[in-house]
Amino acid sequence: MENGRGSAVPGSSRAWSAPASILIGFVYIAGYGVLYLGATMLSALALPRLAPGAPKWAFSVSHGVLWIASVALVTWLMRSKLNRRPWAGMATPLPPTLGRFPLGFVAGAALLLAVFAVQFGLGWLRVTGIDSLSMAWPRAALGLFPSLGVGFCEEIAFRGYILQTLGERMPAWAAVLLTALIFALFHFTLGGFGPGFVVTVMGLSLVFTILRFATGSLWFPMGLHAAWDWTQTFLVGVGNVGARPGHDPALVHVAQGGPGLWVGQAPSIEGGLIYALAAAAALAAAWAYAAARGRLPRWGLPLRPDGTQ
């Protein structure tokens, strides 16, 4: 199999043509949504039958585990068996790079907490209640499972499979921007979805992508992404504003004020300008880090099947 530069890829006989590979990519996008719904329905319907009387937290655990396992399996089948490309292109090498996941998680939580702190200082965010640690921390800990699912699955799907499939067939700049747009539009069902949300989420996608190249893997972006979801849902409930009483799982409950243009609308809080500024700051930091390490993408070149250039 040729990698587009005249060299064979070890352990692979041939690759699909460019149109076929892109078509497989679109099938994968549709299948990704089906996998999420399937994991949700299977957890909701099968768990009560398989484990009658199971505690409510078992749903979060089973959903997260099923989602991660199914996305990992399907991605491997698509990449290795249909595309006939090496798994190395998915940028998920195991130790020692796996240790970058918790570092990414800390960075993601710190970034979002800084945004919340600014809103609190401006009077745009007001704390309405804090649950007791004995009640809230078990929920927050269990919330790690769905949040880890978001971080792992969305990164392996978009900055892994989609970016790599496109990047082998076009210049890196085009693959990166197209992946970012697809990723943003994939969230169209969220309440509050709009142009501001699309711009911010595309910016975050660029952050995740630059960090993939800068660190040599997706583990740091996965951690950052998981923390972004977990912090606004289970730690400080900014993403839960407007939820029905008893349906906010966060440790800290808040009321949202301030201009809608700046703070967005839950659950799509990324539509607010303050989150766009945070994404821009994160992008600048990621870009500077990648440049300092000499690992910025060469934008005019495609990706090799192993994810390098």
Coordinates of C-alpha atoms in Angstrom, one line a residue:
M1 CA 0.0 0.0 0.0
E2 CA 1.3 3.5 -0.9
N3 CA 1.1 6.3 1.6
G4 CA 0.8 9.0 -1.0
R5 CA 4.6 9.7 -1.0
G6 CA 5.7 6.6 -2.8
S7 CA 6.6 4.5 0.3
A8 CA 4.8 1.4 1.5
V9 CA 3.0 1.2 4.8
P10 CA 4.2 -1.9 6.7
G11 CA 1.6 -4.6 7.4
S12 CA -0.9 -3.4 4.9
S13 CA -1.8 -4.6 1.5
R14 CA -3.7 -1.7 -0.1
A15 CA -5.8 1.3 0.7
W16 CA -9.2 2.4 -0.5
S17 CA -9.3 5.2 -3.1
A18 CA -9.7 8.8 -1.9
P19 CA -13.5 9.0 -2.6
A20 CA -14.1 5.6 -1.0
S21 CA -12.1 6.7 2.1
I22 CA -14.1 9.9 2.5
L23 CA -17.4 8.1 2.0
I24 CA -16.3 5.6 4.7
G25 CA -15.6 8.7 6.9
F26 CA -19.1 10.0 6.5
V27 CA -20.6 6.6 7.3
Y28 CA -18.4 6.7 10.4
I29 CA -19.8 10.1 11.5
A30 CA -23.4 8.7 11.2
G31 CA -22.4 5.6 13.0
Y32 CA -20.9 7.5 15.8
G33 CA -24.2 9.1 16.7
V34 CA -25.9 5.7 16.5
L35 CA -23.3 4.3 18.9
Y36 CA -24.0 7.0 21.5
L37 CA -27.8 6.4 21.3
G38 CA -27.2 2.7 21.4
A39 CA -25.1 2.9 24.5
T40 CA -27.7 5.1 26.1
M41 CA -30.7 2.8 25.2
L42 CA -28.8 -0.4 26.1
S43 CA -27.9 1.0 29.5
A44 CA -31.4 2.3 30.2
L45 CA -33.2 -0.9 29.0
A46 CA -30.9 -3.7 29.7
L47 CA -29.5 -2.7 33.1
P48 CA -32.8 -3.0 35.0
R49 CA -33.2 -6.5 33.5
L50 CA -29.7 -7.7 34.1
A51 CA -29.3 -6.1 37.5
P52 CA -32.7 -5.5 39.1
G53 CA -32.5 -3.0 41.9
A54 CA -29.2 -1.6 40.7
P55 CA -28.4 1.9 42.1
K56 CA -29.0 4.9 39.8
W57 CA -25.2 5.5 39.5
A58 CA -24.9 2.2 37.7
F59 CA -26.4 3.8 34.6
S60 CA -23.6 6.4 34.4
V61 CA -21.0 3.7 34.8
S62 CA -22.5 1.3 32.2
H63 CA -23.2 4.1 29.7
G64 CA -19.7 5.4 29.9
V65 CA -18.1 2.0 29.6
L66 CA -20.3 0.8 26.8
W67 CA -19.8 4.1 24.8
I68 CA -16.0 4.0 25.1
A69 CA -15.8 0.3 24.3
S70 CA -18.2 0.5 21.3
V71 CA -16.5 3.6 19.8
A72 CA -13.0 2.1 20.3
L73 CA -14.1 -1.2 18.6
V74 CA -15.8 0.4 15.7
T75 CA -13.0 2.9 15.1
W76 CA -10.5 0.0 15.1
L77 CA -12.6 -1.9 12.6
M78 CA -13.1 1.1 10.3
R79 CA -9.4 2.1 10.5
S80 CA -7.7 -1.2 10.3
K81 CA -10.1 -3.4 8.3
L82 CA -12.0 -1.0 6.0
N83 CA -9.5 1.8 5.4
R84 CA -6.6 -0.7 5.8
R85 CA -4.5 1.9 7.5
P86 CA -2.3 1.5 10.6
W87 CA -3.8 2.2 14.1
A88 CA -0.8 4.5 14.8
G89 CA -2.7 7.2 12.9
M90 CA -5.2 7.4 15.7
A91 CA -2.5 9.0 17.9
T92 CA -3.3 6.9 21.0
P93 CA 0.0 5.3 22.0
L94 CA 0.1 3.7 25.4
P95 CA 2.4 4.5 28.3
P96 CA 4.3 6.7 28.9
T97 CA 2.1 9.2 26.9
L98 CA -1.0 7.9 28.7
G99 CA 0.1 9.9 31.7
R100 CA -0.7 13.1 29.8
F101 CA -4.4 12.4 30.3
P102 CA -4.6 13.6 33.9
L103 CA -2.5 16.7 33.0
G104 CA -5.0 17.6 30.3
F105 CA -7.8 17.1 32.8
V106 CA -6.3 19.5 35.3
A107 CA -5.7 22.0 32.5
G108 CA -9.2 21.8 31.2
A109 CA -10.8 22.2 34.7
A110 CA -8.5 25.1 35.4
L111 CA -9.4 26.9 32.2
L112 CA -13.2 26.6 32.7
L113 CA -13.0 27.5 36.4
A114 CA -11.1 30.6 35.4
V115 CA -13.9 31.6 33.1
F116 CA -16.5 31.0 35.8
A117 CA -14.4 33.1 38.3
V118 CA -14.4 36.0 35.8
Q119 CA -18.2 35.8 35.5
F120 CA -18.6 35.6 39.3
G121 CA -16.4 38.7 39.6
L122 CA -18.5 40.6 37.1
G123 CA -21.8 39.6 38.8
W124 CA -22.9 37.4 35.9
L125 CA -22.8 34.2 38.0
R126 CA -24.4 33.7 41.4
V127 CA -24.1 30.7 43.6
T128 CA -27.5 29.5 44.8
G129 CA -26.5 26.4 46.7
I130 CA -23.7 24.0 47.5
D131 CA -24.6 20.4 48.2
S132 CA -22.9 18.6 51.1
L133 CA -19.8 16.8 50.1
S134 CA -21.2 13.5 51.3
M135 CA -24.0 13.8 48.7
A136 CA -22.3 15.6 45.8
W137 CA -18.9 14.1 45.6
P138 CA -20.2 10.6 44.8
R139 CA -22.2 12.1 42.0
A140 CA -19.2 14.1 40.8
A141 CA -17.0 11.0 40.9
L142 CA -19.5 8.9 39.0
G143 CA -19.9 11.8 36.5
L144 CA -16.4 11.1 35.5
F145 CA -17.6 8.0 33.5
P146 CA -19.8 9.9 31.0
S147 CA -17.4 12.8 30.9
L148 CA -14.5 10.4 30.2
G149 CA -16.8 9.0 27.5
V150 CA -17.1 12.4 25.9
G151 CA -13.4 13.1 26.1
F152 CA -12.3 9.7 24.7
C153 CA -15.0 9.1 22.2
E154 CA -15.2 12.6 20.6
E155 CA -11.4 12.9 20.4
I156 CA -10.8 9.4 18.9
A157 CA -13.7 10.1 16.5
F158 CA -13.0 13.6 15.3
R159 CA -9.3 14.4 16.0
G160 CA -8.5 10.8 15.5
Y161 CA -10.4 9.1 12.8
I162 CA -12.0 12.0 10.9
L163 CA -8.9 14.2 10.9
Q164 CA -6.6 11.4 9.9
T165 CA -8.9 10.1 7.1
L166 CA -9.2 13.6 5.7
G167 CA -5.6 14.5 6.4
E168 CA -4.2 11.6 4.3
R169 CA -6.1 13.0 1.3
M170 CA -5.7 16.8 1.5
P171 CA -3.4 19.5 3.0
A172 CA -3.4 19.5 6.7
W173 CA -5.0 23.0 6.9
A174 CA -8.0 21.8 5.0
A175 CA -8.4 18.6 7.0
V176 CA -8.1 20.5 10.3
L177 CA -10.7 23.2 9.4
L178 CA -13.1 20.7 7.9
T179 CA -12.8 18.4 11.0
A180 CA -13.5 21.4 13.2
L181 CA -16.6 22.4 11.2
I182 CA -17.9 18.8 11.2
F183 CA -17.3 18.6 15.0
A184 CA -19.2 21.8 15.7
L185 CA -22.1 21.0 13.5
F186 CA -22.4 17.5 15.0
H187 CA -23.8 19.3 18.2
F188 CA -26.7 20.9 16.3
T189 CA -29.3 19.2 18.5
L190 CA -28.1 21.0 21.7
G191 CA -30.3 23.7 23.1
G192 CA -28.8 27.1 22.5
F193 CA -26.9 25.9 19.3
G194 CA -26.1 28.9 17.0
P195 CA -23.3 30.7 15.1
G196 CA -21.5 31.7 18.3
F197 CA -21.4 28.1 19.5
V198 CA -20.1 26.9 16.1
V199 CA -17.2 29.5 16.2
T200 CA -16.2 28.7 19.7
V201 CA -16.3 24.9 19.3
M202 CA -14.4 25.2 16.1
G203 CA -11.8 27.1 18.1
L204 CA -11.7 24.4 20.7
S205 CA -11.3 21.8 18.0
L206 CA -8.2 23.7 16.8
V207 CA -6.9 23.6 20.3
F208 CA -7.3 19.9 20.6
T209 CA -5.7 19.4 17.2
I210 CA -2.7 21.5 17.9
L211 CA -2.2 19.7 21.2
R212 CA -2.4 16.4 19.3
F213 CA 0.6 17.4 17.2
A214 CA 2.4 19.2 20.1
T215 CA 2.3 16.2 22.5
G216 CA 2.4 13.4 19.9
S217 CA -0.9 11.9 21.0
L218 CA -4.6 12.5 21.8
W219 CA -4.3 11.7 25.6
F220 CA -3.8 15.3 26.7
P221 CA -6.6 16.7 24.5
M222 CA -8.8 13.8 25.8
G223 CA -8.2 14.8 29.4
L224 CA -8.8 18.5 28.6
H225 CA -12.0 17.7 26.7
A226 CA -13.3 15.4 29.5
A227 CA -12.6 18.1 32.1
W228 CA -14.4 20.8 30.1
D229 CA -17.6 18.6 30.1
W230 CA -17.2 17.4 33.7
T231 CA -16.5 20.9 35.3
Q232 CA -19.6 22.6 33.8
T233 CA -21.9 19.6 34.5
F234 CA -20.8 18.0 37.8
L235 CA -18.6 20.5 39.6
V236 CA -20.1 24.0 38.9
G237 CA -23.5 23.6 37.2
V238 CA -23.2 26.4 34.6
G239 CA -24.2 23.9 31.9
N240 CA -27.3 22.9 33.9
V241 CA -28.8 26.4 34.4
G242 CA -32.6 26.1 33.7
A243 CA -32.7 22.4 34.6
R244 CA -35.7 21.1 36.4
P245 CA -35.5 21.0 40.2
G246 CA -33.6 17.9 41.3
H247 CA -32.0 17.4 37.9
D248 CA -28.8 19.4 38.5
P249 CA -26.1 16.9 39.5
A250 CA -23.4 19.6 40.2
L251 CA -21.7 20.2 43.5
V252 CA -22.2 24.0 43.2
H253 CA -25.5 25.2 41.9
V254 CA -25.6 28.6 40.2
A255 CA -27.9 31.1 38.6
Q256 CA -26.8 32.8 35.4
G257 CA -27.1 36.5 34.7
G258 CA -25.2 38.9 32.5
P259 CA -25.6 39.6 28.7
G260 CA -26.7 36.6 26.7
L261 CA -24.2 37.5 24.0
W262 CA -21.4 37.0 26.5
V263 CA -22.6 34.1 28.7
G264 CA -24.4 32.0 26.1
Q265 CA -27.4 29.7 26.8
A266 CA -27.2 26.4 28.7
P267 CA -26.5 23.7 27.8
S268 CA -24.6 25.3 24.8
I269 CA -22.7 27.8 27.0
E270 CA -19.9 27.9 24.4
G271 CA -22.1 30.2 22.4
G272 CA -21.1 33.1 24.7
L273 CA -18.3 35.4 23.8
I274 CA -16.5 34.9 27.1
Y275 CA -16.0 31.2 26.1
A276 CA -14.8 32.3 22.6
L277 CA -12.2 34.4 24.3
A278 CA -11.2 31.5 26.5
A279 CA -10.9 29.2 23.4
A280 CA -8.8 31.9 21.7
A281 CA -6.5 32.1 24.7
A282 CA -6.1 28.3 24.9
L283 CA -5.4 28.3 21.1
A284 CA -2.7 30.9 21.5
A285 CA -1.1 28.9 24.4
A286 CA -1.3 25.6 22.5
W287 CA 0.2 27.2 19.4
A288 CA 3.1 28.8 21.3
Y289 CA 3.8 25.4 23.0
A290 CA 3.8 23.5 19.7
A291 CA 6.0 26.2 18.1
A292 CA 8.5 26.1 21.0
R293 CA 8.7 22.3 20.6
G294 CA 9.0 22.5 16.8
R295 CA 5.8 20.5 16.4
L296 CA 3.4 22.8 14.6
P297 CA 1.7 21.0 11.7
R298 CA 3.1 21.7 8.2
W299 CA -0.1 23.1 7.0
G300 CA 0.4 22.6 3.2
L301 CA 1.3 18.9 3.5
P302 CA -1.0 15.9 4.1
L303 CA -0.6 13.4 6.9
R304 CA 1.2 10.1 6.6
P305 CA -0.8 7.0 7.6
D306 CA 1.0 6.9 10.9
G307 CA -0.2 10.5 11.8
T308 CA 3.2 12.2 11.1
Q309 CA 4.1 14.4 8.3

